[in-house]
Structure formats: C-alpha cells, structure tokens
mmCIF file of C-alpha atoms and ligand atoms in Angstrom:
data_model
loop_
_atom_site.group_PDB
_atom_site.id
_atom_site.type_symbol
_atom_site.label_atom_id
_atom_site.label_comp_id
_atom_site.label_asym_id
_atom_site.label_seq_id
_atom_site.Cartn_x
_atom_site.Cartn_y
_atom_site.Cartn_z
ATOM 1 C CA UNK J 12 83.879 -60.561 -44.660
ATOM 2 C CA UNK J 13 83.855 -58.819 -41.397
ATOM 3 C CA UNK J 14 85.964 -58.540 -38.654
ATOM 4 C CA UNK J 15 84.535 -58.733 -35.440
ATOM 5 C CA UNK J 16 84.309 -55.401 -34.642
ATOM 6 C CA UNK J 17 82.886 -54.314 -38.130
ATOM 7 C CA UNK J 18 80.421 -57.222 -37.068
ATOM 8 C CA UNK J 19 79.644 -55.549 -33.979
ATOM 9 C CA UNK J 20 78.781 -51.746 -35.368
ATOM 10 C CA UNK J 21 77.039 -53.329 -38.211
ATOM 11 C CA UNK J 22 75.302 -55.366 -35.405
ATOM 12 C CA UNK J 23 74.494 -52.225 -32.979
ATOM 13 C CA UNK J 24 73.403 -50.310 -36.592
ATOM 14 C CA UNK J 25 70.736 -52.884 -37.251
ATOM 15 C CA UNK J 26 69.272 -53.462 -33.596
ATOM 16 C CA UNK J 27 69.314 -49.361 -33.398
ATOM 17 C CA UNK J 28 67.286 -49.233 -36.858
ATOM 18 C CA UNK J 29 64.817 -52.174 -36.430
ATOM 19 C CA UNK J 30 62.036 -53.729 -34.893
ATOM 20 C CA UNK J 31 64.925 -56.764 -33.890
ATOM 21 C CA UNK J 32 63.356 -59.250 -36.590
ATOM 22 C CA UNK J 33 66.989 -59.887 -38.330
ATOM 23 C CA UNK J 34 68.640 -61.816 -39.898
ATOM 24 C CA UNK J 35 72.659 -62.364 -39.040
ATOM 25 C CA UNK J 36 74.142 -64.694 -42.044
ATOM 26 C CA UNK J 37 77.287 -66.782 -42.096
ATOM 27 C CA UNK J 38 79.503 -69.015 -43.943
ATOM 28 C CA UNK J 39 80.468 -72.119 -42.923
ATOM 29 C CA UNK J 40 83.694 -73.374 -44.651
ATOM 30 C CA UNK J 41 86.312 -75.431 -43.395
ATOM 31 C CA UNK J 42 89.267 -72.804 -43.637
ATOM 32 C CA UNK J 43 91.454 -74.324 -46.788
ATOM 33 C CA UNK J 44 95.556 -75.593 -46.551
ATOM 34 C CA UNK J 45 96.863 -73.050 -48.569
ATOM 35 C CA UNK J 46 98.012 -74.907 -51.784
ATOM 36 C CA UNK J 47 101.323 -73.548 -53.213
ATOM 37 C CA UNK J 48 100.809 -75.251 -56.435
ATOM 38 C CA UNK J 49 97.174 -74.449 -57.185
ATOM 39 C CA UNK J 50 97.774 -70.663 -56.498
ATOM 40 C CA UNK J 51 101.571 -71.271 -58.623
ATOM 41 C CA UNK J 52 98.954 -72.679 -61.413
ATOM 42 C CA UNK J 53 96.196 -69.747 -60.786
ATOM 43 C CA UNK J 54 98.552 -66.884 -60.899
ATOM 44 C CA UNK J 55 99.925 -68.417 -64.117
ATOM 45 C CA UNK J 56 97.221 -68.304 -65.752
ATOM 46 C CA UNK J 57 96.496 -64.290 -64.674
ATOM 47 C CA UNK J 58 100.231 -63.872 -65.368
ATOM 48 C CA UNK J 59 98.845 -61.937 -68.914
ATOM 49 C CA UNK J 60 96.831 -59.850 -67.346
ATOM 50 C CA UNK J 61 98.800 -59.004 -64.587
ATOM 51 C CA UNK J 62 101.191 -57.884 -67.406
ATOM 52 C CA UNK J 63 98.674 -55.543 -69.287
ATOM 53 C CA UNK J 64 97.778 -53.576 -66.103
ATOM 54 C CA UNK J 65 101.482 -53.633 -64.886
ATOM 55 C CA UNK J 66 100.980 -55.535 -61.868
ATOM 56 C CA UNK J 67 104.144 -57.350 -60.004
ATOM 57 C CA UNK J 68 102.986 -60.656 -59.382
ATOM 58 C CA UNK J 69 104.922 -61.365 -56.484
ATOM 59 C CA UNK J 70 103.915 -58.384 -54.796
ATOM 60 C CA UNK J 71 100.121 -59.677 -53.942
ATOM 61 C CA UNK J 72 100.257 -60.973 -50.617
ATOM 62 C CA UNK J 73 97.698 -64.450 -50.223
ATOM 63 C CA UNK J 74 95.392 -64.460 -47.464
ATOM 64 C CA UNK J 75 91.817 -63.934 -47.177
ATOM 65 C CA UNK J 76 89.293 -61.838 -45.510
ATOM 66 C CA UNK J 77 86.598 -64.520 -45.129
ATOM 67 C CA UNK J 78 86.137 -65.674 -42.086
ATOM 68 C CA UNK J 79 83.785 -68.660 -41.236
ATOM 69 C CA UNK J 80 81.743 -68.715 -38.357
ATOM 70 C CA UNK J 81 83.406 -69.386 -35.094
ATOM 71 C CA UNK J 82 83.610 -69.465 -31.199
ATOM 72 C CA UNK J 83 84.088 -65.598 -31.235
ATOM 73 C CA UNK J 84 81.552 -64.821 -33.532
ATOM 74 C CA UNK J 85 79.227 -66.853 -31.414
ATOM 75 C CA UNK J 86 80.268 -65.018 -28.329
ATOM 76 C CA UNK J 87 79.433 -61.322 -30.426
ATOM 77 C CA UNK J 88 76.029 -62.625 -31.072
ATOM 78 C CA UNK J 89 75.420 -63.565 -27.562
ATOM 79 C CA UNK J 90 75.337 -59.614 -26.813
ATOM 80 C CA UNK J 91 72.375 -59.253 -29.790
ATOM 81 C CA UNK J 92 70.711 -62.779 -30.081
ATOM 82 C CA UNK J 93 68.972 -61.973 -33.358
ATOM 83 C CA UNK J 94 65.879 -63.346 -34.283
ATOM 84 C CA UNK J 95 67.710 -65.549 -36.935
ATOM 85 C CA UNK J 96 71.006 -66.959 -37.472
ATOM 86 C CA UNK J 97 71.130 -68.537 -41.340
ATOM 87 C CA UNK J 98 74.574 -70.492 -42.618
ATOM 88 C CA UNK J 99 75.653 -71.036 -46.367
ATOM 89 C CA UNK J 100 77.641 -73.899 -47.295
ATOM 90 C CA UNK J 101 76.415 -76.221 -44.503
ATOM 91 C CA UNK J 102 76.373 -75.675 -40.467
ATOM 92 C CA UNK J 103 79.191 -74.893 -38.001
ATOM 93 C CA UNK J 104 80.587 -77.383 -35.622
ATOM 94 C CA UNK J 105 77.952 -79.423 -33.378
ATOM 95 C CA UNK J 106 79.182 -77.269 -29.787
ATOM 96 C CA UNK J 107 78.898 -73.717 -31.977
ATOM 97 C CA UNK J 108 75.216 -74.601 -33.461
ATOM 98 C CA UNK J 109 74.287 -75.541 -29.853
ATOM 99 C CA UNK J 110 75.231 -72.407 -28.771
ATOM 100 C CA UNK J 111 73.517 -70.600 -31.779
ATOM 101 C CA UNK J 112 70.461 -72.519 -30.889
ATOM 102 C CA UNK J 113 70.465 -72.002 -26.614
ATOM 103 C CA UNK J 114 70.461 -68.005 -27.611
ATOM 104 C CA UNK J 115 67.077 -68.606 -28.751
ATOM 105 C CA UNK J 116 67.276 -67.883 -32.581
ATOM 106 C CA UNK J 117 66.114 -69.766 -35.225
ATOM 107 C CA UNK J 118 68.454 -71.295 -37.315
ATOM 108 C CA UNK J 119 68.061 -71.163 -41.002
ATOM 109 C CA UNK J 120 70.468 -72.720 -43.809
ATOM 110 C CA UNK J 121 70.542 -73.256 -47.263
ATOM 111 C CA UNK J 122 69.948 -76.492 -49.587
ATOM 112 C CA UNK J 123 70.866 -77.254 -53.104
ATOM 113 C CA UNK J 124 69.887 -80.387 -53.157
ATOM 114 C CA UNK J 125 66.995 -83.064 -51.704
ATOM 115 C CA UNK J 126 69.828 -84.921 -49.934
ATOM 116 C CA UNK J 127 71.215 -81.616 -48.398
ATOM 117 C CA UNK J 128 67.925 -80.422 -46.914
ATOM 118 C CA UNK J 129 67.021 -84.272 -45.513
ATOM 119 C CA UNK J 130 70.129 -83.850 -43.169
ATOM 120 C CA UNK J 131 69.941 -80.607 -42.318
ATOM 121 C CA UNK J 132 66.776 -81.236 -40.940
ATOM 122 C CA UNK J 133 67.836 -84.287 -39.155
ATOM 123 C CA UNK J 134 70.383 -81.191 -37.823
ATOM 124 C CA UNK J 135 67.337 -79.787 -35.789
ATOM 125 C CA UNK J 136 67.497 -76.495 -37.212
ATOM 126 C CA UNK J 137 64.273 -74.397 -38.202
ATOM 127 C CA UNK J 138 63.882 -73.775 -41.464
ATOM 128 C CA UNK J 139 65.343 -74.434 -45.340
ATOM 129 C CA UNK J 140 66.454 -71.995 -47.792
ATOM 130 C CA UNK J 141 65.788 -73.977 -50.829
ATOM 131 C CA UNK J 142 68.584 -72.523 -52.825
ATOM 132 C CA UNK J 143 68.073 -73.223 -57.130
ATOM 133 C CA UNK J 144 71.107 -73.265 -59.929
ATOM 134 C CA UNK J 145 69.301 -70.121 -60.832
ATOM 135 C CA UNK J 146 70.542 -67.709 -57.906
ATOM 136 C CA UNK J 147 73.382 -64.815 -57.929
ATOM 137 C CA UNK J 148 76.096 -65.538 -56.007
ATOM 138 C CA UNK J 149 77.419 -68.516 -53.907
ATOM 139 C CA UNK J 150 75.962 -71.899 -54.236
ATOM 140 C CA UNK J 151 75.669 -73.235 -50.810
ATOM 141 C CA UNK J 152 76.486 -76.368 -51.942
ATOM 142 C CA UNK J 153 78.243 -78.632 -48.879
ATOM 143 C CA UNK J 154 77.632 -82.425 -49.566
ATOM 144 C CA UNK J 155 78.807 -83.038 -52.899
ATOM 145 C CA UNK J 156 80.835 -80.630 -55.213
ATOM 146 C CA UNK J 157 79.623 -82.364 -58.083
ATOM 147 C CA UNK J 158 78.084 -79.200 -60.009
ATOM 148 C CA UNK J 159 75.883 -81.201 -62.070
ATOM 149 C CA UNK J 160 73.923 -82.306 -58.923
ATOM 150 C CA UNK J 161 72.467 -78.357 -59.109
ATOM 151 C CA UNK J 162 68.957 -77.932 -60.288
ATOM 152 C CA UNK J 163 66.493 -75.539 -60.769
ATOM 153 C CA UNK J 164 64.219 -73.731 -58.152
ATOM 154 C CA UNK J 165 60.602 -74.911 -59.447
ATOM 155 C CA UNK J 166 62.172 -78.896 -59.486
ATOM 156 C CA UNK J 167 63.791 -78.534 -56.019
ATOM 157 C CA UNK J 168 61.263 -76.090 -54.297
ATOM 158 C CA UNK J 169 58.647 -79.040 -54.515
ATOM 159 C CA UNK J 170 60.892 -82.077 -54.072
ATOM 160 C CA UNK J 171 62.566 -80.419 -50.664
ATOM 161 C CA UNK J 172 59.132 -79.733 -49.516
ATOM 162 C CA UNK J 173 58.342 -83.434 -50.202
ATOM 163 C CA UNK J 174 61.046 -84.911 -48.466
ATOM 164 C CA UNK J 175 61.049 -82.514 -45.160
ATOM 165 C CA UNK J 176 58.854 -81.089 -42.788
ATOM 166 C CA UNK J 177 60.458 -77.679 -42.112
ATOM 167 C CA UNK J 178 59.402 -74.945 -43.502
ATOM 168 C CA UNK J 179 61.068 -74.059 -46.941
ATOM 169 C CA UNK J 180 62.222 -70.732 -48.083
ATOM 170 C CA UNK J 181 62.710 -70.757 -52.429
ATOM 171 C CA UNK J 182 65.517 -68.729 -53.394
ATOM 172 C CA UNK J 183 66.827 -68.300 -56.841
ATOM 173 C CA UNK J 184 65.163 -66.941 -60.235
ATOM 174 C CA UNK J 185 62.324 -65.482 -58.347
ATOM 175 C CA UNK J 186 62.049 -61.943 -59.454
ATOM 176 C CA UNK J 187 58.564 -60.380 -59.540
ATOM 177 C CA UNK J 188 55.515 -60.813 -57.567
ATOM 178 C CA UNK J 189 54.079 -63.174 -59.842
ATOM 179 C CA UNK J 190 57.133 -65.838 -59.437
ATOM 180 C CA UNK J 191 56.598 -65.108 -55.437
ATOM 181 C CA UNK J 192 52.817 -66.327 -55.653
ATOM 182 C CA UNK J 193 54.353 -69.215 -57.738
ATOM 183 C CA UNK J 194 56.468 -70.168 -55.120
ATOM 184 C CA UNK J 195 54.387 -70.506 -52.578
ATOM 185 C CA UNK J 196 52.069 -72.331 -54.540
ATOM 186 C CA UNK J 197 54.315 -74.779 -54.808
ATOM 187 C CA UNK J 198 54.639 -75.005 -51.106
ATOM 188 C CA UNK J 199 57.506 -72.571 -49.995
ATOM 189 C CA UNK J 200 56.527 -70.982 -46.712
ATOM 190 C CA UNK J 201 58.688 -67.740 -47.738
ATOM 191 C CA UNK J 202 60.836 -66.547 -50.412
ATOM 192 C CA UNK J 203 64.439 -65.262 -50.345
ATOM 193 C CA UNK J 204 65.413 -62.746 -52.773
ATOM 194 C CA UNK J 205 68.824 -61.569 -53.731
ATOM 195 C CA UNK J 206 69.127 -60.263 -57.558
ATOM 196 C CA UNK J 207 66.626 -57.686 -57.828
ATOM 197 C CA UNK J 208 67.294 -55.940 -54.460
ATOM 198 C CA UNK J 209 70.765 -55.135 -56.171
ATOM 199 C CA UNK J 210 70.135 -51.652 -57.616
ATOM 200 C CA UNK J 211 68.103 -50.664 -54.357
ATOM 201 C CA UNK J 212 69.012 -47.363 -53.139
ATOM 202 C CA UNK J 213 69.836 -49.132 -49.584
ATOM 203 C CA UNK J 214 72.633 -52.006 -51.599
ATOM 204 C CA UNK J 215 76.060 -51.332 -51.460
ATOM 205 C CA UNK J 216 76.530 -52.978 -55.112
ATOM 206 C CA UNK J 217 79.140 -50.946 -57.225
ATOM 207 C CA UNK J 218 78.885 -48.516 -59.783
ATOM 208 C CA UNK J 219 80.647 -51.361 -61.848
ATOM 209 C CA UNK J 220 78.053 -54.173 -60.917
ATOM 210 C CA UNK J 221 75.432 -51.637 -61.106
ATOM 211 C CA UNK J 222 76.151 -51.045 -64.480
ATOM 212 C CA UNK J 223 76.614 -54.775 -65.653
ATOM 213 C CA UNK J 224 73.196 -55.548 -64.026
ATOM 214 C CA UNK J 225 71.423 -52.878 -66.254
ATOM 215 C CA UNK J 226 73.168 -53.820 -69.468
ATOM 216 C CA UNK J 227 71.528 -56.345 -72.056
ATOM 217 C CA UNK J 228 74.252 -58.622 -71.138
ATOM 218 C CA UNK J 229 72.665 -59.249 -67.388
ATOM 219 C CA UNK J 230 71.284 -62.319 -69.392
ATOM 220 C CA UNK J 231 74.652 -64.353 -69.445
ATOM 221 C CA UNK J 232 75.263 -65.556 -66.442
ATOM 222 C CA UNK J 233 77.590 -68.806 -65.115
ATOM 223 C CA UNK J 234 78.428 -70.589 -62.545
ATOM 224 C CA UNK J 235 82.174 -69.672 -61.780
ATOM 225 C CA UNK J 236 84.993 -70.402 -59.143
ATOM 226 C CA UNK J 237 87.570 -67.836 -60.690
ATOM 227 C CA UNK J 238 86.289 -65.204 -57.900
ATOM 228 C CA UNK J 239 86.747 -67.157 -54.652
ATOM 229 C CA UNK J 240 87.316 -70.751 -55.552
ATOM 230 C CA UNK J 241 83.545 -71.896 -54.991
ATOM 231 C CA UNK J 242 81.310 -72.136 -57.760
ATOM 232 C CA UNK J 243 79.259 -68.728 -57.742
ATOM 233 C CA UNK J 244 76.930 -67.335 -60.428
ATOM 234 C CA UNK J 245 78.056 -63.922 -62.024
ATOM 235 C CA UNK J 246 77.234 -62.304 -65.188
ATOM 236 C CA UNK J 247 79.913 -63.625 -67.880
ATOM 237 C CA UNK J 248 82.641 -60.863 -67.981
ATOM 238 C CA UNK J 249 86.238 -60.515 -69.352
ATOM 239 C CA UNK J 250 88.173 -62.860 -67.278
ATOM 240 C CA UNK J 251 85.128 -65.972 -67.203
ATOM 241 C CA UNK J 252 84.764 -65.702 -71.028
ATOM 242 C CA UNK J 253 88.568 -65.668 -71.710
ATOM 243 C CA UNK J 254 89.647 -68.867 -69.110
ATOM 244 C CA UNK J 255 86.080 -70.515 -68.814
ATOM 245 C CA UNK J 256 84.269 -70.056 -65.932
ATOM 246 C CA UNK J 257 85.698 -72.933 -63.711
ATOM 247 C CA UNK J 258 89.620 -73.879 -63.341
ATOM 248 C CA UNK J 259 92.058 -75.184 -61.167
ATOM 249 C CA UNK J 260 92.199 -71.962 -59.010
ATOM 250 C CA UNK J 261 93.113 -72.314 -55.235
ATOM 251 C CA UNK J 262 90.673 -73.404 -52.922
ATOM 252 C CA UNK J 263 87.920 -71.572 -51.181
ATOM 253 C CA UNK J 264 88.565 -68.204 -50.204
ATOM 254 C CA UNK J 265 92.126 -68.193 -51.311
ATOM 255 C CA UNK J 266 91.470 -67.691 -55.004
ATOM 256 C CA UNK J 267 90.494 -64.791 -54.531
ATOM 257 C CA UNK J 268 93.349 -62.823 -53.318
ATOM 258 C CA UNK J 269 95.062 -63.625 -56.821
ATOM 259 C CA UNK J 270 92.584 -61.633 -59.171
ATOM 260 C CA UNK J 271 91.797 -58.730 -56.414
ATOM 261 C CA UNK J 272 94.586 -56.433 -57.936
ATOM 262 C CA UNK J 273 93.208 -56.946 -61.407
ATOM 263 C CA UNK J 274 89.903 -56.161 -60.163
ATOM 264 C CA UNK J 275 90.882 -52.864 -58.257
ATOM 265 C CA UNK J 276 92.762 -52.206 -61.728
ATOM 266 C CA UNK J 277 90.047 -52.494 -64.179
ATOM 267 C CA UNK J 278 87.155 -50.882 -61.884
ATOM 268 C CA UNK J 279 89.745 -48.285 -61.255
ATOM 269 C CA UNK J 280 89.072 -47.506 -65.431
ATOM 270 C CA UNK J 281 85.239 -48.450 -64.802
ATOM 271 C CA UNK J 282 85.538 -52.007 -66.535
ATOM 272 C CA UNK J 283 84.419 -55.019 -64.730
ATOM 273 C CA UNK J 284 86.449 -57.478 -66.476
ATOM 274 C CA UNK J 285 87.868 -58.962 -63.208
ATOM 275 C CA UNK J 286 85.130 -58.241 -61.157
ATOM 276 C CA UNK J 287 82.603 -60.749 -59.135
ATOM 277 C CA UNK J 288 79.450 -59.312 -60.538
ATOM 278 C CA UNK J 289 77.212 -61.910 -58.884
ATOM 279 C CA UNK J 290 73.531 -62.099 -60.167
ATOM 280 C CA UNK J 291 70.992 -64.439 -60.651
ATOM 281 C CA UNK J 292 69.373 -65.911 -63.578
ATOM 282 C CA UNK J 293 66.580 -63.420 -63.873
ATOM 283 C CA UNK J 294 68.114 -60.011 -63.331
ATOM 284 C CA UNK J 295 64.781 -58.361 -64.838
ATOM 285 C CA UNK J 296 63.300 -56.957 -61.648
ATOM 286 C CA UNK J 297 66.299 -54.921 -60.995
ATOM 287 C CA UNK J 298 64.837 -51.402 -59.705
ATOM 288 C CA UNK J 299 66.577 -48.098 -58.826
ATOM 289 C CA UNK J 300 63.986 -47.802 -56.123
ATOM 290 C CA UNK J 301 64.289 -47.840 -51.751
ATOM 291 C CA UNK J 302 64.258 -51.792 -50.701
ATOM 292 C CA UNK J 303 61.049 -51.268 -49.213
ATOM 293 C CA UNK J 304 58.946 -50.283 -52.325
ATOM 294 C CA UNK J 305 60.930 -53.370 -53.830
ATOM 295 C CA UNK J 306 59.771 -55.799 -51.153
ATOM 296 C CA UNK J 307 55.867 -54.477 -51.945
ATOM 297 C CA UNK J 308 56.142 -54.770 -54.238
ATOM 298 C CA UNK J 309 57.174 -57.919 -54.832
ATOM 299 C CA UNK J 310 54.695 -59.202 -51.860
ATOM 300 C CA UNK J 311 51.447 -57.837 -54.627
ATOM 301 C CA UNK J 312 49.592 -61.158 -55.207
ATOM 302 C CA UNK J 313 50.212 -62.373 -52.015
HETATM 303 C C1 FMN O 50 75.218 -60.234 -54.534
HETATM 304 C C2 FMN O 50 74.752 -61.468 -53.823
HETATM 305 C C3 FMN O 50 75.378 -61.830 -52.630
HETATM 306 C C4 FMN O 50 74.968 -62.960 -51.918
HETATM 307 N N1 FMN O 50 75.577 -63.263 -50.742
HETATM 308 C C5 FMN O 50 75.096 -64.284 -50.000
HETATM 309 C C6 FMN O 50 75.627 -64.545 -48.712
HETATM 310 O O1 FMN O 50 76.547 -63.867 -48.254
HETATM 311 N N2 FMN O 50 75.085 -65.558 -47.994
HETATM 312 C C7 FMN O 50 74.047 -66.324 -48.476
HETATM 313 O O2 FMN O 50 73.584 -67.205 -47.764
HETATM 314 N N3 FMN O 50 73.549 -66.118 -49.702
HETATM 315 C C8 FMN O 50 74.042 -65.104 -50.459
HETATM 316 N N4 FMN O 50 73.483 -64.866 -51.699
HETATM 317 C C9 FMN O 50 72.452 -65.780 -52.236
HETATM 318 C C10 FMN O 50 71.053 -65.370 -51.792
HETATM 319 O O3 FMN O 50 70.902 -65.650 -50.430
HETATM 320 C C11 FMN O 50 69.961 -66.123 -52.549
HETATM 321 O O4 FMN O 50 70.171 -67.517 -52.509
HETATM 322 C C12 FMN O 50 69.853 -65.703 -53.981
HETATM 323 O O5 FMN O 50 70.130 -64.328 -54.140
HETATM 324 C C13 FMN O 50 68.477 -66.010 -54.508
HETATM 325 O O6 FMN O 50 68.449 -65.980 -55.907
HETATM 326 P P1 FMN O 50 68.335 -64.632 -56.785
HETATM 327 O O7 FMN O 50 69.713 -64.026 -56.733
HETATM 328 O O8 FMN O 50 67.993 -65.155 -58.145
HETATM 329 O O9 FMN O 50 67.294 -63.753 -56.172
HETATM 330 C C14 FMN O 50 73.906 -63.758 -52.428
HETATM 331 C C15 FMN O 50 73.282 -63.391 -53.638
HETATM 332 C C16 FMN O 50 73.689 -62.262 -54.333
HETATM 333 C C17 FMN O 50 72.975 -61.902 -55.618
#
C-alpha cells in the first residue's frame, strides 16, 4: 500500500535500525478490469449506509492504493537487496522473480494448500509459508478460489512438509509458545506470526482494531471479501454480520474504495462497523507489550 517513495523511507528506516536480516513483503495480484456492474451492485448494497452517515455516493472516486509488485519496485530493492523478499497470493512474473532472485535474497511465499506449495517449489524459490484457514488477514490463496479448499494449520503444516522439500514456515492460529513448539514438532522449520503482535507497542493497528481485538467478541472471526474483494479473516463486525461475509463486491483491490468512506465515518465516532479488523482465529496472545518481549516470549520452549 505504498508508493515507491514511502517504500523507499520505510526501506532506508529499516536498514538504518537493523542488523539487515529483513523481510520486504509483497502482493502479487493481477491488477483487476474495473467492473462497472459489480461496483453498480456493491455500492447498492452500501447505498443504506451511505444514507445513515450522509455520504453522496457518487462522490467516492474508485481506484485503489494497492499496488502489486512490479519492474519499479524491483528496481527500489536493487538499492537495499534485503535478506528476504516473501509474496502473498502467488509470485510475480517469471523476468521480475529472476531479478528478485539474482539480488541474492531468498524468496519466500505463502501456501494454502498442498497443490499450491508443490508448484511453488517447482518455482525454485526458498522457502514456504504454510498459511492455515486460521490466520488474520489475507488468504494467499492463488490457484483455486474455491474457499472450501482452505484448511487448518496442524492438517496442512504436516501434509506441505510431506509433499516438499523446502523448508516450511506455519502461519495461522499459532499464538503462544506452546503452539510454536507444536509447530515445529510437526516439522515447520519456523513460524510466522501475525495476530498476537497486533497490540505491540511497535504495530500501527488502530485504536478501533485495538479495541475489537481486546473485546470478548475477538472470538468471531470470518473469512470475508467485503474489505478488498479477496477473502480475508476479520473479526465479525457491523457490515459482515448485516450482508454476510462474502458477496458480489468488485474484484480485488477495487472493493475496497466503496466502503472506505463508511469506514472513515464510523471510526470517526470510534465504531468499527465498516472497518477491516483483520485477526486470526486465536486472538488470545494479544499483549500490550514491545514486539520483542512478544517474540520471547513466544520462542520459551524452544
Ligand atoms: C493485520 C494483518 C495483516 C497482514 N498482512 C499481510 C500481508 O500484508 N502480507 C502477508 O503475506 N501476510 C499478511 N498477513 C498474514 C500473516 O502473514 C500470517 O499469515 C498470519 O498472520 C498468521 O496467522 P495469525 O494471524 O493467526 O498469527 C497479515 C495478518 C494480519 C493479522
């Protein structure tokens, strides 16, 4: 969701601060047709809301600020040439992962399923993020859409690490140190960790997600494409509970220009009714504490 530029102070910030063992993450989405009638449909169905919080429809301009990975991004890195490069739904163009590769870091990407993880590897890239229904967020998802093909991280962790011989990172559900030793036992070489960093002092999270994370409620959590038009996990608020979680909304990342106003609107009054407030299965080891003490502590029975 950065521009280059952004991407380049963010860039300098981390090489300044570190030892240079980073990690620079990308999506990799085939940018979408824009689809007049999907977004006529999606807009329809916010048309209510955009009438309770006095919002002209026809004022929200479409458009999106997520950017895949790409020939200029590629060149940015060159300057940097982190230690690791890691893609979400899928790898970039053969030329831009050669490239990616020749700058000598290790590519990572994610897997949902066994069939995802068998051709990345045949890909040649370094290592697999095993990626279970159970995580906050995006679904990295990229050779089927079929949302029932999405399973848990204990049944994939062991089948991916099966089927490949790359080292396998679990993410999803894993929340305490205990579920880290279990992860590894079951053969992941690393785990990756989203949800409970999200109250760290370091995370940008909002006052409105903070407060959904530490609320009872964390429990309920879906899979929903009313944020961005990918399936995503979020805690169950206003606008997932009152249309479903999935609907015909326009296609990844323009669905998301559609609810942005409501979203500004309600966290505006503190509500998070229209808000992405991604999270993972297990919110429990959500700490107020610096990332650091978090990443002890969840490293204990290792
Ligand atoms: C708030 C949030 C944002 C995320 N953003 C990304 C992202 O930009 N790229 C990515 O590859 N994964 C992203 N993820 C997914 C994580 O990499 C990881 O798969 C997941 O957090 C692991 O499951 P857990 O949330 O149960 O710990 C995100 C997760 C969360 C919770």
């Amino acid at each position: 969701m950065l521009n280059l530029e952004q991407m380049r102070q963010e860039l300098n910030a981390i090489r300044d601060a570190t030892d240079q063992a980073y990690n620079v993450n990308f999506f990799c989405h085939t940018p979408p047709q824009a689809d007049a009638n999907r977004e006529a449909g999606w807009r329809a169905e916010l048309a209510p809301y955009y009438a309770e919080h006095g919002i002209e429809a026809d004022s929200i301009a479409p458009g999106t600020r997520r950017e895949p990975f790409s020939a200029a991004a590629l060149d940015l890195l060159e300057e940097f040439k982190p230690a690791v490069v890691s893609f979400h739904f899928g790898l970039p163009a053969a030329e831009l992962l050669v490239g990616v590769k020749s700058m000598g870091s290790k590519v990572f990407c994610s897997a949902t399923t066994v069939a995802e993880a068998v051709w990345l590897e045949a890909q040649g890239i370094d290592a697999i993020i095993a990626q279970g229904v159970e995580a906050g967020g995006h679904r990295g998802m990229f050779l089927s859409d079929d949302i029932t093909s999405q399973v848990g991280t204990f049944a994939l962790l062991p089948q991916i690490v099966q089927a490949v011989k790359l080292p396998v990172i679990a993410a999803g559900g894993i929340a305490d140190a205990a579920g880290v030793a279990a992860a590894i036992g079951l053969g992941a070489a690393a785990v990756q960790i989203g949800t409970a960093y999200l109250l760290c002092d370091e995370a940008t999270t909002s006052a409105v997600h903070r407060a959904a994370l530490q609320d009872p409620t964390a429990v309920h959590t879906a899979l929903t494409n009313r944020f961005s038009g990918r399936p995503a996990r979020s805690i169950v608020n206003r606008v997932m509970r009152e249309l479903g979680p999935m609907g015909e909304v326009s296609p990844f990342p323009l669905a998301a220009s559609a609810i942005g106003p409501l979203r500004s609107a309600a966290e505006s009054q503190g509500l998070g009714d229209f808000s992405p407030l991604w999270a993972g299965q297990n919110a429990s080891g959500c700490r107020a504490i610096p990332a650091a003490q978090m990443t002890r502590a969840l490293a204990a029975k290792l």
